[in-house]
């Protein structure tokens, strides 16, 4: 046919990327992916950002995708290049982030011969991707690219890896991009079942102490307005899981904050008293439930999720609804009765507000040194809660989640499910590339920052204006906290040396600011915001500060430690009894 | 049925894409999710490009539904049915090589006839028996052959199919799951 053009496999990949609306990719070249790289100059619309390590490429693509809602793309060569991607793939898989990873593979004739830089990457990545492909025929590339993007972004999103042997990239075949996909085994349900919707609405209408727990699904499905509508119409308080943060306006009167291990005390107590829980796009992670058998003992649960396997996996659902959160909430909103002003609801909200007052989880105490909570709270004030906040994993993540008031949707980006330290730098970089209109703050710990620190080179090279707030407590803080509570302050392998972050900033040609006291916090944040390029702000904070409240792993709400004093008491009684 | 260790034996049939790596994908999912496969049989189906698999899985209490749900999530898996509680035909095939001397040979042959099995190979010191049936029948013959001296046993694992007009592919109990199987179209109120 006349409109079918002959192309190399590498050209086909580029053509497909363009057709899928890709503008930027993060990658690292190498022998087996070179045919693809050498084709890139023919496609000036495809921007390539050279990272310093493939893990960085993966997290950057992930950060890009979470900030924009589009599919992020990472590229790596065969063997070590591809295996370096796996942490990022696992992170994206756990947090349902749509991503495409393109990896080079040794030529077909060398596969299985333990060739130089050969790894069975489809085998390696199988458990950490939604799906993956090894392309054995050049003519299959358009179909596979089409399918891969469709799978990555449809239903419950996730990472898809495409492994392409070098000779498949070089060989020519006819290119014809398919209009659709033919995947009989992949047909996600989008609309909720009408009967289930009615059942759920009935349960919500009759509830006296209802709660909404909103998860990442709300953000992925961009169901901000629908969730707001449901909450306001029914007058039900909204709890947001870690990754659900920024799915509901942080300054809304019905906003409750985060539940779970480091959740604000009132959330856990309210969950304990609730009679109906509407769980939306969340998966009852153990960090949310604690001991499952004591979680929400009085509640009937309406569970809305696009992935049927999430329903009933950890917690039994009384009304399961499979579907896309945005669509299901639209349906649900048509059936629930407006009960915002009903006496029952008012009474329940009064009860919840009383819990909030009695459990001042967000109170920042007076301290000699600079408290990390104060920094997060100040960051929230100065940025008016309007920046994109990207965190790694650990104490800084929890403090940011607790003290930053997110006003805009999808502005909190964090590694939730996998808990990937080192996520903060490359993911912030990706988020900033995707959202040049927003200020992106990477809130980092001194530990995680050093895990992917070479990406500062990428940021400098590409002039990506990310602002870094390092909460430096000279420890691997969260591990130190566990050692404090569970191992009688035996600090093994947690005291941490850091480079001089100011000199590091200088070495990368960035602005560096160091803050040691409260008075310096606000001005430094202002100064960083005003600067047109990347900035590293190091906050030297109190070393032995812990995150509270805390429910120790595997325990239930009534074993929550709310304040350090109580923790010390618990430790003493432990010592006394042992 | 629940056994002594509190686990239940579940029989699941699935229609899957006939492509390289699919078996690996499925087996890897089972291992990763800590599901215990007792047997797994694979072969072509009536449709080109699709294979049919029969799984027998030992599931912990409460996780029976998770097994089918996680299977359904795999892109290469087209349809899944748990037929454990349905009328079904379940068979296994085995080849049993047993020691046979001139004195024991006729006794072995008698047993084989009672079990409606076949002798498929004869050598001076052994016989190969082919038997088809449910696991209990095969177990029983194996028990009887043991005293003669078992040289080698090869079993296929269970293959199963629902009886009569019931098609395995349309037998999802769960309302939500049946809804999914219909491609998202509501199938009316119950």
Coordinates of N, CA and C in Angstrom, one line a residue, chain A residues 126-127 130-132 151 156 183-187 189 191-196 198 307-309 311 313 320-322, chain B residues 21 24-25 28 32-33 65-66 69-70 72-78 175-177 179-181 184 186-189:
Chain A
X126 N 9.3 -8.8 35.1 CA 8.0 -9.3 35.1 C 7.2 -9.0 36.4
X127 N 7.8 -9.2 37.6 CA 7.1 -8.9 38.8 C 6.9 -7.4 39.1
X130 N 3.4 -3.8 34.8 CA 2.1 -4.2 34.6 C 2.1 -5.2 33.4
X131 N 3.0 -5.0 32.5 CA 3.1 -5.9 31.4 C 4.5 -5.6 30.7
X132 N 5.0 -6.6 30.0 CA 6.2 -6.3 29.3 C 6.3 -7.1 28.0
X151 N -2.0 -0.1 27.6 CA -2.0 -0.8 28.8 C -1.5 0.1 30.0
X156 N -6.2 0.4 35.7 CA -5.3 0.8 36.8 C -3.9 1.0 36.1
X183 N -7.0 -6.6 22.6 CA -6.5 -7.3 23.8 C -7.7 -7.9 24.5
X184 N -8.1 -9.1 24.1 CA -9.2 -9.7 24.7 C -9.1 -9.9 26.2
X185 N -7.9 -10.0 26.7 CA -7.7 -10.3 28.1 C -7.6 -9.0 29.0
X186 N -7.8 -7.8 28.3 CA -7.6 -6.6 29.1 C -8.8 -5.6 28.7
X187 N -9.8 -5.7 29.6 CA -11.0 -4.9 29.3 C -11.4 -4.3 30.7
X189 N -13.2 -2.4 33.5 CA -14.6 -1.8 33.7 C -14.4 -0.4 34.2
X191 N -17.4 2.0 34.3 CA -18.6 2.5 35.0 C -18.9 1.5 36.1
X192 N -19.4 2.1 37.2 CA -19.8 1.3 38.4 C -21.1 0.6 38.0
X193 N -21.3 -0.6 38.6 CA -22.5 -1.4 38.4 C -23.7 -0.6 39.0
X194 N -24.8 -0.3 38.2 CA -25.9 0.6 38.8 C -26.5 0.0 40.1
X195 N -26.6 -1.3 40.2 CA -27.2 -1.8 41.4 C -26.3 -1.6 42.6
X196 N -25.0 -1.7 42.4 CA -24.0 -1.5 43.5 C -24.0 0.0 43.9
X198 N -26.5 2.0 43.7 CA -27.7 2.3 44.5 C -27.5 1.8 46.0
X307 N -9.5 -1.7 40.1 CA -8.8 -3.0 40.0 C -9.6 -4.0 40.9
X308 N -10.4 -4.9 40.3 CA -11.2 -5.8 41.1 C -10.4 -6.6 42.1
X309 N -9.1 -6.8 41.8 CA -8.3 -7.6 42.7 C -8.0 -6.9 44.0
X311 N -10.3 -5.3 45.7 CA -11.4 -5.4 46.5 C -11.5 -6.7 47.2
X313 N -9.0 -7.8 49.0 CA -7.6 -8.3 49.2 C -7.2 -8.2 50.6
X320 N -18.8 -3.7 47.1 CA -17.7 -3.5 46.2 C -18.2 -2.8 44.9
X321 N -17.5 -1.8 44.4 CA -17.8 -1.2 43.2 C -16.5 -1.1 42.3
X322 N -16.6 -1.9 41.2 CA -15.4 -1.8 40.3 C -15.7 -0.7 39.3
Chain B
X21 N 6.4 -17.3 27.0 CA 6.5 -16.5 28.2 C 5.3 -16.5 29.1
X24 N 5.4 -18.7 32.1 CA 6.4 -18.1 33.1 C 5.7 -16.9 33.8
X25 N 4.9 -16.1 33.1 CA 4.2 -15.0 33.7 C 3.2 -15.5 34.7
X28 N 5.0 -17.2 37.7 CA 5.7 -16.1 38.5 C 4.7 -15.4 39.4
X32 N 4.9 -15.2 43.4 CA 5.0 -13.9 44.0 C 3.9 -13.6 45.0
X33 N 2.7 -14.1 44.7 CA 1.6 -13.9 45.5 C 1.5 -14.9 46.6
X65 N -10.7 -16.2 46.2 CA -11.1 -15.2 45.3 C -9.9 -14.5 44.7
X66 N -8.9 -14.2 45.6 CA -7.7 -13.5 45.1 C -7.0 -14.2 44.0
X69 N -8.8 -13.5 40.8 CA -8.7 -12.0 40.5 C -7.3 -11.6 40.0
X70 N -6.3 -12.2 40.7 CA -4.9 -11.9 40.2 C -4.6 -12.5 38.9
X72 N -6.8 -12.9 36.5 CA -7.5 -12.1 35.5 C -6.8 -10.8 35.2
X73 N -5.9 -10.3 36.1 CA -5.2 -9.1 35.9 C -4.1 -9.2 34.8
X74 N -3.7 -10.4 34.6 CA -2.6 -10.6 33.6 C -3.2 -10.4 32.2
X75 N -2.4 -9.6 31.5 CA -2.9 -9.1 30.2 C -3.1 -10.4 29.2
X76 N -2.2 -11.4 29.4 CA -2.3 -12.5 28.5 C -3.4 -13.5 28.9
X77 N -4.1 -13.3 30.0 CA -5.1 -14.2 30.4 C -6.5 -13.6 30.0
X78 N -7.1 -14.4 29.1 CA -8.4 -13.9 28.5 C -9.6 -14.2 29.4
X175 N -21.0 -10.9 41.3 CA -21.8 -10.0 40.4 C -20.8 -9.0 39.7
X176 N -19.9 -8.5 40.5 CA -18.9 -7.5 39.9 C -18.1 -8.2 38.8
X177 N -17.7 -9.4 39.1 CA -16.8 -10.1 38.2 C -17.5 -10.4 36.9
X179 N -19.9 -8.8 35.7 CA -20.0 -7.5 35.0 C -18.8 -7.2 34.2
X180 N -17.7 -7.6 34.8 CA -16.4 -7.3 34.1 C -16.3 -8.2 32.9
X181 N -16.7 -9.4 33.0 CA -16.6 -10.4 31.9 C -17.5 -9.9 30.7
X184 N -18.1 -4.7 30.7 CA -18.5 -3.4 31.3 C -20.0 -3.1 31.1
X186 N -23.8 -3.6 32.0 CA -24.6 -4.2 33.0 C -25.5 -5.4 32.5
X187 N -25.6 -6.4 33.2 CA -26.4 -7.6 32.7 C -27.8 -7.6 33.4
X188 N -28.3 -6.5 33.7 CA -29.6 -6.5 34.3 C -29.6 -6.8 35.8
X189 N -30.7 -6.5 36.5 CA -30.8 -6.7 37.9 C -31.0 -8.2 38.1

